[in-house]
Amino acid sequence: MSEFQEVSKQSGVHPKPAGLVLQYGTAGFRTNAKLLDHIMFRMGLLATLRSKTTKATIGVMVTASHNPEEDNGVKLVDPMGEMVSPTWEVYATQLANAEQEDLLAALKDIIEKEAVNMSQEAKVFVGKDTRGSSARLSQAVLDGVSALGGHSKDYGLVTTPQLHYMVCCQNTQGKYGEATVEGYYKKLCQAFIKLSKNASNCTDDQKHLSVDGANGIGALKVREMESHLKKELHISLFNDGSEGKLNHQCGADFVKVQQKPPTGMEISPGERCCSFDGDADRIVYYYSDSEGTFHLLDGDKVATLISTFLKELLTSAGLDLKIAVVQTAYANGSSTNYLENTMKVTVRCTKTGVKHLHHAAQEFDIGVYFEANGHGTVLFSKAAEEKIQQLAENSSLIDEKKRAALLLQNTINVINQTVGDAISDMLLIEAILAIKGMTIHQWDAIYTDLPNRQLKVKVSDRRVIDTTDAERRAVSPAGLQEAIDTLVKKYRKARSFVRPSGTEDVVRVYAEAETQDSADDLAHEVSLAVYRLAGGVGGEPKPLH
Ligand code: 16G
Ligand code: MG
């Protein structure tokens, strides 16, 4: 068949370094950009096959998110804008690791297993971030698509969530919106402006936000969007990529992990600030108080703000819809406690990784999901959307109900339901704060985070650690969970867990407790237990203080 000849020929232009083995990890392939050319070409092939089997458009995003500039990576997007299904993650790994001479066999194996109809048309949307290597690598993806006779559309520079959005719009025949970047801005900004009109007495101060663009794609796109905001939000953009290096000492991951402001940003006391990550699918907020102390508002605080807002609206609208918040083990214990005991909403805990949260959130009428690191969104079931829609269109309603229904309707429109989206989350958070007339300090004061600490431990094989109960308990190696339980008992309000990282060759340790010293000590002691029981390498982990 000629398409296989074409694949053979083209794959010679994108050869695999012999012996190199890479895994489709938690969020796709990610490593040094120099090692990725063949991966990109092959993901172009795979996306084409996926498109043929689903008879829908598939997305391929070239990005390494919050990783350093030198790295790159690729994420596949399924028809409804969600992450690619687990079976196809396995195919991705197989195809990526087939040696050059075995590529056609690996490809044919997938075609056979999935009974792919090769005469079916295929369409693939491709996007890329601002990394120096992204242009070359996204060309390799396009080459892969064309080698198998697929059609592609190159969106060029877009955020990851924008590409997810385009794929969903395309496959729902425009019901979700128009599959253009312009259409994305229009939909989100119109909804944001309608929401903002509900804010009474909003001062210019309240409308101001400082954004750290991580020197990446998010910065470009915020600039592009600004005119659509019609001055309802005044953004000061920092780390816009004009000078600094991508993700270097800035961005959501840096701010969350280091618990300090990014470099390159001026912060006055009480001023609202936020940071995006390198592909703009995460957001965290922060401010510094009058004493200069830094305060971080992470994904847990965002989930609390959004779910409180939605719950109040449901009550005002008289709608009986079940709302839940989905978190991971990393969620601060205070947030879970507040949500369950004060807010009285259902809280679910899943394994780390967006796809797990996303799936759990789909089980509810309204599922708010956020990882503590700032990745998250809100999902509305079809039935919930319809109920809200009906209510918003009902002209006989009294004022309060009508207002609540309209607010819910515009919330649905401002949210990117395909995946966590820093730009969309930012607009929703800004609208909620404006409507509630809330300062960032008041938002922060909803509950107080328990002090916490994260550490990493190097072990010879991190797979010896196996966990259960959404990664909250270790089942192997023997004795580790017992050791953790004993250590946790020494401290007040303490909790700790360990899990093998899905993106780095390390074991991660999390601890929280009543005081920072206790959290630090507990994290250190647990990391020593991991080192001892799970085959630590490279010298014992050092205490932090
Ligand atoms: C990836 C995940 C993120 C998760 C992180 C955990 C997506 C889009 N991203 O970045 O959700 O928090 O991995 O990393 O799923 P770890 O396994 O190294 O701790
Ligand atoms: Mg990201």
PDB file of C-alpha atoms in Angstrom, residues 316-318 391 397-406:
ATOM      1  CA  SER A 316     -30.957  31.115  44.816  1.00  0.00           C
ATOM      2  CA  ALA A 317     -32.126  29.564  41.562  1.00  0.00           C
ATOM      3  CA  GLY A 318     -33.949  26.803  43.454  1.00  0.00           C
ATOM      4  CA  LEU A 391     -34.577  28.491  33.904  1.00  0.00           C
ATOM      5  CA  LEU A 397     -39.363  34.144  37.049  1.00  0.00           C
ATOM      6  CA  ILE A 398     -38.918  36.511  39.915  1.00  0.00           C
ATOM      7  CA  ASP A 399     -35.777  38.634  39.944  1.00  0.00           C
ATOM      8  CA  GLU A 400     -33.523  36.695  42.275  1.00  0.00           C
ATOM      9  CA  LYS A 401     -34.091  33.343  40.601  1.00  0.00           C
ATOM     10  CA  LYS A 402     -33.658  34.812  37.166  1.00  0.00           C
ATOM     11  CA  ARG A 403     -30.434  36.544  38.147  1.00  0.00           C
ATOM     12  CA  ALA A 404     -29.021  33.319  39.588  1.00  0.00           C
ATOM     13  CA  ALA A 405     -29.968  31.331  36.490  1.00  0.00           C
ATOM     14  CA  LEU A 406     -28.351  33.882  34.197  1.00  0.00           C
TER      15      LEU A 406
END
